[in-house]
Short mmCIF file of C-alpha atoms in Angstrom, two decimals:
data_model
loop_
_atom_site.label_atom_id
_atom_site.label_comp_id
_atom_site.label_asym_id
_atom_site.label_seq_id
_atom_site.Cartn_x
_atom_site.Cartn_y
_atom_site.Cartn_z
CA UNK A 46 -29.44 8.75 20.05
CA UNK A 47 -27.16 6.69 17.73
CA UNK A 48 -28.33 6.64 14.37
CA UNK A 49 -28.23 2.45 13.82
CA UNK A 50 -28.40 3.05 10.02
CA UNK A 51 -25.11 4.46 9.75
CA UNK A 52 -23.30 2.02 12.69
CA UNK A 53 -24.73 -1.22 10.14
CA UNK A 54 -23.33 1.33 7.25
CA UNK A 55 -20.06 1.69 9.19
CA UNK A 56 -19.70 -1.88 10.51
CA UNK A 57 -20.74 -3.55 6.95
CA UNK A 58 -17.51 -1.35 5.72
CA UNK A 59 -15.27 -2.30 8.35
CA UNK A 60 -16.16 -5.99 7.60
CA UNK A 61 -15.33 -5.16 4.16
CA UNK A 62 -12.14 -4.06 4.77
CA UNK A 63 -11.73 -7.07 7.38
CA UNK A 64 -12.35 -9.06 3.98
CA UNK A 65 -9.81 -7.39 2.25
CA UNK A 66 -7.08 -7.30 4.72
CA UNK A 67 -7.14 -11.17 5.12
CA UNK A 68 -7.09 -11.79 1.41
CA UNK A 69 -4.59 -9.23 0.85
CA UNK A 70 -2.63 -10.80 3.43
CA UNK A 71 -3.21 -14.75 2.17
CA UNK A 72 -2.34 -13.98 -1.23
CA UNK A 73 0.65 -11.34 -0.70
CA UNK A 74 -0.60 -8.75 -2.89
CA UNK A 75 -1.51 -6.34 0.76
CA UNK A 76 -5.28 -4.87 1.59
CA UNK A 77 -5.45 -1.89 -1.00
CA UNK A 78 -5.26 -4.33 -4.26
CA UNK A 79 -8.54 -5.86 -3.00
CA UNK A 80 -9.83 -3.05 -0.94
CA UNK A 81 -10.29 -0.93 -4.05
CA UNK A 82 -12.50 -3.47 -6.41
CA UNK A 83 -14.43 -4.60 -3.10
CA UNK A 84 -15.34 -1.00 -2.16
CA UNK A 85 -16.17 0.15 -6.36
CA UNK A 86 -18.09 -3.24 -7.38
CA UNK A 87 -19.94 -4.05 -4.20
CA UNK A 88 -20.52 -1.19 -2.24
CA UNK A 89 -20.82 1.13 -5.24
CA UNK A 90 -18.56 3.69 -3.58
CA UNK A 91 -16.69 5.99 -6.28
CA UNK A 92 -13.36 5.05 -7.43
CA UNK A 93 -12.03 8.37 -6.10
CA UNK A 94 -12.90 7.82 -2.45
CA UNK A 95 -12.07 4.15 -2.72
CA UNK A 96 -8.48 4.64 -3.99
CA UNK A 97 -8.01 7.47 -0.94
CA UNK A 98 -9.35 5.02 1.46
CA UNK A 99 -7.02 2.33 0.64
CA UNK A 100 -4.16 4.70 0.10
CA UNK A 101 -4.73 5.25 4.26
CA UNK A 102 -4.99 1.67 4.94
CA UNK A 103 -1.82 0.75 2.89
CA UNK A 104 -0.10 2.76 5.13
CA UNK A 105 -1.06 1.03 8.37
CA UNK A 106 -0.68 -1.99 7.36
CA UNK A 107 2.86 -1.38 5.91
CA UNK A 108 3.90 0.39 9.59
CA UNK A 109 1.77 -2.35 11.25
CA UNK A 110 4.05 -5.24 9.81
CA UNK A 111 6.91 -3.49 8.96
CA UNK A 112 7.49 -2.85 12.69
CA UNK A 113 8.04 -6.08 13.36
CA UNK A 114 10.42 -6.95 10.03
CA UNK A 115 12.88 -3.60 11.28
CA UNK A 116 12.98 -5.06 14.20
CA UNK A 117 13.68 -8.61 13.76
CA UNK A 118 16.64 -6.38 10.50
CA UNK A 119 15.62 -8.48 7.94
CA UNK A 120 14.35 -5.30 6.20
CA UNK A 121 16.91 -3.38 4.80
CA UNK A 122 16.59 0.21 5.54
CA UNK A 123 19.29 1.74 3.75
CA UNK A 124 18.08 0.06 0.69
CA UNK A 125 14.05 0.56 0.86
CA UNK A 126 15.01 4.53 1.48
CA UNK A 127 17.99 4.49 -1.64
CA UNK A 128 15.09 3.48 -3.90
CA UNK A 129 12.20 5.58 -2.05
CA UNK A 130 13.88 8.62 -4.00
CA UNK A 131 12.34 7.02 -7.37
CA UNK A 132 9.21 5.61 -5.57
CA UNK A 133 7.97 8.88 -3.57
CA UNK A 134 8.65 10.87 -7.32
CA UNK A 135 6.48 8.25 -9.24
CA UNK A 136 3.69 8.55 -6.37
CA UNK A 137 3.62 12.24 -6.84
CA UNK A 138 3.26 11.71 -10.34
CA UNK A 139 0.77 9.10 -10.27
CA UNK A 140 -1.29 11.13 -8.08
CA UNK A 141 -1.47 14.49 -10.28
CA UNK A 142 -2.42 11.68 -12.84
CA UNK A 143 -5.13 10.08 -10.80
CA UNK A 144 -6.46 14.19 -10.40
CA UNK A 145 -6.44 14.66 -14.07
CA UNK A 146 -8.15 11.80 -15.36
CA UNK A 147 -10.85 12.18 -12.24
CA UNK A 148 -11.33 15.81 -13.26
CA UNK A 149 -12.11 14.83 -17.28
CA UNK A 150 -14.08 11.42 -15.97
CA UNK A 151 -12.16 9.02 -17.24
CA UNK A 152 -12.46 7.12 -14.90
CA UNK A 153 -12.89 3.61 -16.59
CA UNK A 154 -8.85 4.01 -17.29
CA UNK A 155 -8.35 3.51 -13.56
CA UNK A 156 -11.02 0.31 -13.84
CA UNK A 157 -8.70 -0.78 -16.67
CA UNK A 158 -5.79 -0.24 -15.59
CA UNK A 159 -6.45 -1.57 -11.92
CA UNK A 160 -7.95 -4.61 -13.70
CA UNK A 161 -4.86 -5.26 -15.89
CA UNK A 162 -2.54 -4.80 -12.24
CA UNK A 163 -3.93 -7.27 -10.23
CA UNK A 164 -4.03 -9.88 -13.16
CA UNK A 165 -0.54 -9.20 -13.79
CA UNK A 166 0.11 -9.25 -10.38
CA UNK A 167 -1.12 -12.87 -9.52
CA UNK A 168 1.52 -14.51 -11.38
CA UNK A 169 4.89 -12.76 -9.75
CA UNK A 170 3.11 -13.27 -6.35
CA UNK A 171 2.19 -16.80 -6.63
CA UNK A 172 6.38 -17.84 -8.01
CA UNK A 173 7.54 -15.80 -4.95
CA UNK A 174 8.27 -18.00 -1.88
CA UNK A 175 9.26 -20.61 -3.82
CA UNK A 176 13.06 -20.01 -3.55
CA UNK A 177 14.51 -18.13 -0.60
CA UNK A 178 18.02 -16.93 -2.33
CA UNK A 179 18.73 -15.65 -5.54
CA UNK A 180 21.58 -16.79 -7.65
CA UNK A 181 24.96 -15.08 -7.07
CA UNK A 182 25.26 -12.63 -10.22
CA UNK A 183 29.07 -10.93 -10.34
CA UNK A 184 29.07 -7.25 -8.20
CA UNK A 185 28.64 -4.04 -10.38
CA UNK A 186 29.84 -0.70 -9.34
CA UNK A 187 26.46 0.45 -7.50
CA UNK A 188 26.91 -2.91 -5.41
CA UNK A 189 30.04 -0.97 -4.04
CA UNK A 190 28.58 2.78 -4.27
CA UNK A 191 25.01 2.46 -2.73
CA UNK A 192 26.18 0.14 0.08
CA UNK A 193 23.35 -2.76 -1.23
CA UNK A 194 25.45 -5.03 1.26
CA UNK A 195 23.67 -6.54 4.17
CA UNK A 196 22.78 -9.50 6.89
CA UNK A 197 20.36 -11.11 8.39
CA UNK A 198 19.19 -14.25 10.54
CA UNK A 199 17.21 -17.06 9.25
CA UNK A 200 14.77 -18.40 11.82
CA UNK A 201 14.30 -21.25 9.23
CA UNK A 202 17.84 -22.78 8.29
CA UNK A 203 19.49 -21.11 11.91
CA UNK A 204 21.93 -19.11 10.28
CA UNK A 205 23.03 -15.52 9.12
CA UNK A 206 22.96 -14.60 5.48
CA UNK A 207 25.25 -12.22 3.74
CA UNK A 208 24.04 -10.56 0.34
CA UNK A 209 24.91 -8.07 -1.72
CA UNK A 210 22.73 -6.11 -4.42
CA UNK A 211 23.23 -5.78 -8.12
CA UNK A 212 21.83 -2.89 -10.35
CA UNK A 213 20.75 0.05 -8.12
CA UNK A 214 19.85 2.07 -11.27
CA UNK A 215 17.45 -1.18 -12.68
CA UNK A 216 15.35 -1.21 -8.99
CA UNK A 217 15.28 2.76 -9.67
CA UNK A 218 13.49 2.38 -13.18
CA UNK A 219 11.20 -0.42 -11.96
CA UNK A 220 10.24 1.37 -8.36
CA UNK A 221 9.45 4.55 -10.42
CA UNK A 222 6.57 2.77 -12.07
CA UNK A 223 6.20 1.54 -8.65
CA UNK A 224 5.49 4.62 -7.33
CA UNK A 225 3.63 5.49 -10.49
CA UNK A 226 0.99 3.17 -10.09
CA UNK A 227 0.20 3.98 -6.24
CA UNK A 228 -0.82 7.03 -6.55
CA UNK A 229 -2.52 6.15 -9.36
CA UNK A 230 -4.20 3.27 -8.06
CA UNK A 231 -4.35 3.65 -4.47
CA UNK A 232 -2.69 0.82 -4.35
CA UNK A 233 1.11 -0.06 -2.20
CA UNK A 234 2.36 -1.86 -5.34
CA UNK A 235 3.97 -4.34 -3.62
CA UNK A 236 4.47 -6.93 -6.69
CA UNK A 237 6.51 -4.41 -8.64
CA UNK A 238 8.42 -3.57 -5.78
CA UNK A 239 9.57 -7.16 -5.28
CA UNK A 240 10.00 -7.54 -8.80
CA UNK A 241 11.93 -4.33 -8.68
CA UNK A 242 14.44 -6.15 -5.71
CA UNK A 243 14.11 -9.74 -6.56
CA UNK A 244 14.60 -9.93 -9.92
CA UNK A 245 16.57 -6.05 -10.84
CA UNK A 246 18.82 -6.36 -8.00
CA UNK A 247 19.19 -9.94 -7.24
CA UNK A 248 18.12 -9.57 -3.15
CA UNK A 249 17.00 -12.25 -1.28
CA UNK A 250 12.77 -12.91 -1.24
CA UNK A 251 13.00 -11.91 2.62
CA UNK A 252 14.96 -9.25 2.71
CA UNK A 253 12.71 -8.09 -1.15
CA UNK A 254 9.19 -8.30 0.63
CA UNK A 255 10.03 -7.30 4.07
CA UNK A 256 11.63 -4.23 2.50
CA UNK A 257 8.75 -3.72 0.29
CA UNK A 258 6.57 -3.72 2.73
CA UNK A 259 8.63 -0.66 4.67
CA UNK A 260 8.97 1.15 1.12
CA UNK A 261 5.07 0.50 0.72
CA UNK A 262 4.08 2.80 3.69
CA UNK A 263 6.10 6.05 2.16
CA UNK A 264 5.02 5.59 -0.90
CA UNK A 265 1.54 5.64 0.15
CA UNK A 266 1.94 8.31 2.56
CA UNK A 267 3.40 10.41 -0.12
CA UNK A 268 0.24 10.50 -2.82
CA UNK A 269 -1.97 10.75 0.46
CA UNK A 270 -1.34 13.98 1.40
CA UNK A 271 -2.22 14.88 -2.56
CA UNK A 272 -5.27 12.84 -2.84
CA UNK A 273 -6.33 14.84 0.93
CA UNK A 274 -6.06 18.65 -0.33
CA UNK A 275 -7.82 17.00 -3.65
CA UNK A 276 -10.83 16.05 -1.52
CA UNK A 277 -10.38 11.98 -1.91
CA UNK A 278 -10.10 11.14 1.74
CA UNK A 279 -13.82 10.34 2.71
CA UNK A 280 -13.71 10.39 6.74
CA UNK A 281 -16.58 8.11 7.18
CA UNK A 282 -15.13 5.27 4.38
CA UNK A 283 -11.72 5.92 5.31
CA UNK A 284 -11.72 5.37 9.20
CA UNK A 285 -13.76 2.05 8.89
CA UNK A 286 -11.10 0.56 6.54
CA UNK A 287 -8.13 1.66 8.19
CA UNK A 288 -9.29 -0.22 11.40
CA UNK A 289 -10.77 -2.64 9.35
CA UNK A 290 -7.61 -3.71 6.73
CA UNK A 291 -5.00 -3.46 9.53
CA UNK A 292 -7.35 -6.11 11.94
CA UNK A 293 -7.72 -8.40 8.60
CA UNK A 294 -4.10 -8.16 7.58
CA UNK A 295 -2.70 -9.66 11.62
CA UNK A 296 -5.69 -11.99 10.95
CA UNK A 297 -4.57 -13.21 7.53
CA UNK A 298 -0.85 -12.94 8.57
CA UNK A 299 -2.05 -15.12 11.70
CA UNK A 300 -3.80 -18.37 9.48
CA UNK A 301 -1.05 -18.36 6.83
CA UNK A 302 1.55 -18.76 9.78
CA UNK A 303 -0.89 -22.19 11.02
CA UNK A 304 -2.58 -23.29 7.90
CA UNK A 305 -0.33 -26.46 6.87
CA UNK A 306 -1.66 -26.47 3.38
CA UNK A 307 -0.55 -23.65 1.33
CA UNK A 308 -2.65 -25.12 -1.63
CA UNK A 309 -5.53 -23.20 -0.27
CA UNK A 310 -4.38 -20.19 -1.16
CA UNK A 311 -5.47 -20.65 -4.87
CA UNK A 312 -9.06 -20.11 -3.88
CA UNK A 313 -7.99 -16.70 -2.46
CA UNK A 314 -6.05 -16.46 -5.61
CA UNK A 315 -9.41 -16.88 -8.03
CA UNK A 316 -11.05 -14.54 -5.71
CA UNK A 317 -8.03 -11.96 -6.76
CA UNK A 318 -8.64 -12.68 -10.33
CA UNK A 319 -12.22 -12.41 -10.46
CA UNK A 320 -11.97 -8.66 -8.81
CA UNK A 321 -9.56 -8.29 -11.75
CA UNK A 322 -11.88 -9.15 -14.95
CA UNK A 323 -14.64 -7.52 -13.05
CA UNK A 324 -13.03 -4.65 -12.86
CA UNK A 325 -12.01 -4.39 -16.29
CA UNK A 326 -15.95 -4.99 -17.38
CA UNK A 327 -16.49 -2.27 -15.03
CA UNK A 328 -14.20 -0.10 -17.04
CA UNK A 329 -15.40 -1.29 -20.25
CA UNK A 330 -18.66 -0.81 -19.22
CA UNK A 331 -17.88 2.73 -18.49
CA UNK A 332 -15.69 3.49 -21.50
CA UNK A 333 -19.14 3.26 -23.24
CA UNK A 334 -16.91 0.74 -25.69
CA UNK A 335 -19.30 -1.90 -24.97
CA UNK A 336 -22.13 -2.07 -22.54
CA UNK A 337 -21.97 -5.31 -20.08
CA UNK A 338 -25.04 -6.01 -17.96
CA UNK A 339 -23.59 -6.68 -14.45
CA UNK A 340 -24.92 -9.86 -14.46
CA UNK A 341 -23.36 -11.41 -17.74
CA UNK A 342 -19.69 -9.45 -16.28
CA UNK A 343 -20.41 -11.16 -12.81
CA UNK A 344 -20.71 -14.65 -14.15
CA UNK A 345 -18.32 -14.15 -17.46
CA UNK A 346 -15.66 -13.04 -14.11
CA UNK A 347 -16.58 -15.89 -12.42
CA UNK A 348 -15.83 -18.58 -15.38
CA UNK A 349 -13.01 -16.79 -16.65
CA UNK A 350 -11.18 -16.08 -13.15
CA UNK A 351 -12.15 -19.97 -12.88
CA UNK A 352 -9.88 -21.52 -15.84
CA UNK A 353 -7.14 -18.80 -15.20
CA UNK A 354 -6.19 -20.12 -11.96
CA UNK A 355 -6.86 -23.54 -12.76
CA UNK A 356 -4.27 -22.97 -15.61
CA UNK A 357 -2.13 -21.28 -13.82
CA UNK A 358 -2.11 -23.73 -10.89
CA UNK A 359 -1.63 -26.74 -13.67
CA UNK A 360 1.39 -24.58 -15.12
CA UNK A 361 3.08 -24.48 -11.73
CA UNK A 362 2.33 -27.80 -11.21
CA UNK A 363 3.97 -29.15 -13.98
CA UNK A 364 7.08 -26.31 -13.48
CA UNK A 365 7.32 -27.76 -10.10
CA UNK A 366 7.61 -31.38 -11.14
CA UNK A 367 10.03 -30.54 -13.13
CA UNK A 368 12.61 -28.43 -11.41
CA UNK A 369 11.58 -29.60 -8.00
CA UNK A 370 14.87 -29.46 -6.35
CA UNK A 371 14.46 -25.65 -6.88
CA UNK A 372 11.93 -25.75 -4.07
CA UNK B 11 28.75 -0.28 5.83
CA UNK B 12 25.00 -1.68 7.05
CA UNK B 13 21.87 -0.25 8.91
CA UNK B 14 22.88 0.30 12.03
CA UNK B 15 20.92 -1.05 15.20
CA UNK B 16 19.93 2.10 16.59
CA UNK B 17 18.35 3.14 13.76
CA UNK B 18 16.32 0.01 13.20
CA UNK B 19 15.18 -0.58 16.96
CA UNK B 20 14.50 3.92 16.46
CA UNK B 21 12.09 2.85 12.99
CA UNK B 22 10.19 0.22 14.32
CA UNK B 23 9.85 1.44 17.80
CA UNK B 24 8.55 4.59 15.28
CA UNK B 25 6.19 2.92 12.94
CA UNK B 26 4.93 0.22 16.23
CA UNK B 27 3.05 3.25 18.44
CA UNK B 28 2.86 6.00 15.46
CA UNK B 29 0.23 2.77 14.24
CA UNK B 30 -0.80 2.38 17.84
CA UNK B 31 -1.83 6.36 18.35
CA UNK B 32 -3.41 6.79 15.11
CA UNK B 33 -5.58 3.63 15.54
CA UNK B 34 -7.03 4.93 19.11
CA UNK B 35 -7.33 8.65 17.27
CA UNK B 36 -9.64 7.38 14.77
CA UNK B 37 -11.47 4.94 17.47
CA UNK B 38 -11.90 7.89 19.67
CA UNK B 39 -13.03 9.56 16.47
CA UNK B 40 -15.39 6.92 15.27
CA UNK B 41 -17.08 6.61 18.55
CA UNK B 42 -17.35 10.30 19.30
CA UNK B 43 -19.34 10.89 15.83
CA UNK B 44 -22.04 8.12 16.64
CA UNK B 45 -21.84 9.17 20.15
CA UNK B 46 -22.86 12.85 18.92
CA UNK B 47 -24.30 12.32 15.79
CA UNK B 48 -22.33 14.36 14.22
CA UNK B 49 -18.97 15.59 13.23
CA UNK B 50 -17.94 19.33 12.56
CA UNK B 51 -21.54 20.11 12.94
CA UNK B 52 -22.34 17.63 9.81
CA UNK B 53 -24.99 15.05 10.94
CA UNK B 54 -24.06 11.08 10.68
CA UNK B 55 -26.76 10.65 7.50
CA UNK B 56 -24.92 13.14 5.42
CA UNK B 57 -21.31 12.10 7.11
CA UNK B 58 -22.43 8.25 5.31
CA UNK B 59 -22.83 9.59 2.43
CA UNK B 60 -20.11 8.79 0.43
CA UNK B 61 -21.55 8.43 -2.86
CA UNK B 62 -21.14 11.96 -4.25
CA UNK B 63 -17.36 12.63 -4.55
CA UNK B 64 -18.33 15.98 -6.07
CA UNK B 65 -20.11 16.72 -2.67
CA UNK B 66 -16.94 19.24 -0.85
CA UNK B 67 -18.79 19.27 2.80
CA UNK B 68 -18.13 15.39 3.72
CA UNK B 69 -14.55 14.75 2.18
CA UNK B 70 -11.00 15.45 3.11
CA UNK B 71 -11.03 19.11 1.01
CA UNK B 72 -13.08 21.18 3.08
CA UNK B 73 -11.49 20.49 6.81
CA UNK B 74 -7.70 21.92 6.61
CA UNK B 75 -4.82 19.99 9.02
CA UNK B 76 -4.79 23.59 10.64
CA UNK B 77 -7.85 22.81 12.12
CA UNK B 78 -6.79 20.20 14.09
CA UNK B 79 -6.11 21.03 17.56
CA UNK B 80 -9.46 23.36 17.49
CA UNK B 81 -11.67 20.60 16.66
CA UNK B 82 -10.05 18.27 19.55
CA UNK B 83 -10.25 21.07 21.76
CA UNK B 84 -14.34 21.18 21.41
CA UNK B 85 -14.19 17.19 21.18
CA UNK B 86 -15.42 17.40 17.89
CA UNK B 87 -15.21 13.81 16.10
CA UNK B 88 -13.62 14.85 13.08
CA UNK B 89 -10.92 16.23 14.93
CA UNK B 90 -9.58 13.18 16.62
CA UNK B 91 -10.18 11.30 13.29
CA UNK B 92 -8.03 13.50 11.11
CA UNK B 93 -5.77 13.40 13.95
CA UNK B 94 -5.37 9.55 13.18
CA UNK B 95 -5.11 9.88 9.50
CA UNK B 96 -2.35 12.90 9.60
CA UNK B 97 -0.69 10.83 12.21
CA UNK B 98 -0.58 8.05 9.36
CA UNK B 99 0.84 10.16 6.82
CA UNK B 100 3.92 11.63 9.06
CA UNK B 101 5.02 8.39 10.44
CA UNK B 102 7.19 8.27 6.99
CA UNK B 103 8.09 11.14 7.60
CA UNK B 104 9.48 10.75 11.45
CA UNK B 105 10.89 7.64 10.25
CA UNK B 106 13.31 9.20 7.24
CA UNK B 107 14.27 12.15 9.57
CA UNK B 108 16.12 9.59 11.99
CA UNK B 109 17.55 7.76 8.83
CA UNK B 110 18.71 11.34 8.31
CA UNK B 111 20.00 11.83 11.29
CA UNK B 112 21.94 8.63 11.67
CA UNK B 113 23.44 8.79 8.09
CA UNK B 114 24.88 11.92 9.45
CA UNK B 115 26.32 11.02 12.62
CA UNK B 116 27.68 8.16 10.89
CA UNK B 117 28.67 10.60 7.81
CA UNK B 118 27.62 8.30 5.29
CA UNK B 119 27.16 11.38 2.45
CA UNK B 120 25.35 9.58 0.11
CA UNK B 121 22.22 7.99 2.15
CA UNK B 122 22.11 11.85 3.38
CA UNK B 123 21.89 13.21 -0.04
CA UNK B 124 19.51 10.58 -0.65
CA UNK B 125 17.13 10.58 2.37
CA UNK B 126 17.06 14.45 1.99
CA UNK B 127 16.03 14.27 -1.84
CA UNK B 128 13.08 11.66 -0.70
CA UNK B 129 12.46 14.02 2.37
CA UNK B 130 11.64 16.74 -0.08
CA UNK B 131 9.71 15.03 -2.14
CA UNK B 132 7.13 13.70 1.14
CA UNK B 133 7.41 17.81 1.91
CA UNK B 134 6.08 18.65 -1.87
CA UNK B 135 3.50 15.87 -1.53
CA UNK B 136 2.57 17.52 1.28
CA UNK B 137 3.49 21.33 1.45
CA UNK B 138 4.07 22.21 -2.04
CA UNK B 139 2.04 20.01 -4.96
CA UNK B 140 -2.11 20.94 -2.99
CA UNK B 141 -1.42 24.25 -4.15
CA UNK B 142 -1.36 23.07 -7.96
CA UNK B 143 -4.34 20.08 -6.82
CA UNK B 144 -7.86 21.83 -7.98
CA UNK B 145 -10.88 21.62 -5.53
#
């Protein structure tokens, strides 16, 4: 006799992470950074087994997609496993953290600081994409020494590009916080990781995110195995959103390839945001600092994720107009 | 020197059916527990129950890797979905042991130092850093 309670339980999770695998997808950010706030503000599941369960999903949807980028060698290899020495360190780190502050409940730093990440987050993700190759910048010595040379094809202008990689030690430093904040967060920290290529070490924004997204998947799998002996993994929560992030993710990865007007990804973007300041109420709330009724945080998020994106979008706008040719 | 093909058709053909088997583990997983109404003996009530993380019966701490191959053996539900999730968590680690092996047959010293070094730390994570993890 099935018990239909727990199927509706199940299939209202696996919708959830459905949910969060499309917007992680539309906005760039990847399932876990909206898997987390979905699972701890509307399902009321714990923060502990909502950071395991995404930490499992992150990694199939980083081998899901990351398949195809190896394949197609527009993800560099060399490079995402050079910097995986700093990344799988920080995750081991980050999860001993995570243990510690769940074992003195503190638990509203997580709220806080997962808060504080996606907000921080939006910005980075929504410049990326607008310029395909970075600037040449003069070679160091790790150019030379850690091999950061490498080609691929563009589909888009039909033709191979050469690049070569700047500051191997700067991705190092910034993938160490990386890997820091995933096992912290649960989270594949996919923002920082581009940052960490596309900015430190001057790669293109292909080879930065498909790269990411194959770094993303060892990193994860790294503060998994901590966060399973620790008792995080909940089998029930953590099978329905594996299944149900990597079938949103294809899904989201699917409309952004036919939807004409990117524009529409703002409103996925205010969604993102509004996780963000409800999350740090949440904490707040929790930190005893100052007591929030969910109702005033739900429509204080809602007002304030509002004008954020609006002013962000207006900033971009206006950046846009003005160095225009850079798109 | 640059990624060699081998090694990039080896990683994704790696990552495309490790995310291929793990999916159908935990699908053959999910189905078997509402099938039997149960997993590991736990009924599916106490199995949805997820909102006690103190609670060691339901959660990842109380069923060891080691019991693996004895829980598919019965066709126990929990089995097959660990299965999945384990099979999630090594696919890094199948994938840097061929970047290992092809930095060596191509001797290229360095990447070996430096997939070895982020080997070990995936076999801490794994092997080494539970045993200082309380629960």
């Amino acid at each position: 006799m099935i018990d239909y309670s727990a199927l509706t339980e199940f299939l209202l999770i696996l919708a959830g992470g459905v949910i969060a695998g499309i917007i992680g997808s539309l906005t760039g950010l990847g399932g876990g950074s909206v898997l987390v706030p979905l699972l701890t503000l509307f399902y009321g599941v714990p923060i502990e087994y909502a950071t395991g369960a995404s930490l499992i999903s992150t990694i199939a949807t980083s081998a899901g997609s990351a398949s195809t980028y190896t394949k197609k060698g527009i993800a560099n290899i060399k490079i995402g496993v050079g910097l995986e020495v700093a990344t799988t360190l920080g995750a081991i780190i980050g999860a001993l953290t995570f243990e510690i502050v769940v074992t003195h409940n503190l638990q509203y730093i997580l709220y806080l600081l997962f808060g504080v990440v996606i907000l921080t987050s939006i910005l980075p993700t929504v410049k990326r994409g607008k310029y395909e190759y970075p600037e040449e910048k003069p070679l160091d010595f790790t150019s030379r020494v850690f091999q950061l040379s490498g080609k691929y094809y563009d589909e888009k202008s039909k033709k191979e590009v050469r690049y070569t990689g700047v500051r191997w030690w700067l991705g190092e430093i910034i993938m160490f916080f990386a890997g820091l904040l995933s096992g912290l967060l649960g989270i594949g920290s996919g923002a920082l990781k581009v940052l960490g290529m596309d900015w430190a070490m001057n790669l293109p924004m292909k080879v930065t995110t498909t790269t990411s997204n194959f770094m993303i998947g060892i990193t994860a799998a790294t503060g998994s195995s901590i966060y399973w002996y620790a008792g995080y993994i909940q089998f029930f929560l953590a099978s329905a959103t594996a299944i149900g992030v990597l079938v949103g993710s294809r899904i989201g990865s699917a409309v952004l390839l036919k939807i004409s007007n990117k524009e529409i990804r703002w409103i996925f973007f205010t969604v993102l945001s509004f996780l963000g300041v409800d999350m740090i109420f949440k904490g707040i709330t929790l930190s005893k600092i100052y007591n929030i009724p969910p109702i005033d945080g739900f429509g204080i998020s809602v007002t304030f994720s509002i004008i954020l994106v609006i002013l962000l979008f207006i900033k971009l706008s206006i950046a846009e107009g003005k160095y225009g040719n850079l798109r | 020197m640059e990624t060699s093909d081998k090694l990039t058709s080896v990683v994704s053909a790696i990552l495309k059916y490790a995310i291929i088997l793990s999916i159908a583990c935990i699908v053959i997983g999910t189905g078997l527990m509402f099938i039997n109404g149960n997993a590991n003996g736990i009924p599916i009530s106490q199995l949805a129950n997820y909102e006690n993380p103190k609670s060691p019966s339901y959660n990842s701490s109380s069923f060891s890797p080691v019991l693996i191959p004895q829980s598919i053996a019965h066709f126990d539900a929990l089995g097959f979905i660990s299965l999945g999730l384990w099979v999630l968590i090594f696919t890094p680690v199948t994938v840097l042991f061929s970047s290992l092996v092809d930095y060596m047959y191509t001797r290229n010293r360095l990447y070996t130092i430096l997939t070895f070094i982020v080997l070990f730390n995936l076999f801490a994570a794994i092997v080494i850093v539970p045993h200082f993890v309380s629960n």
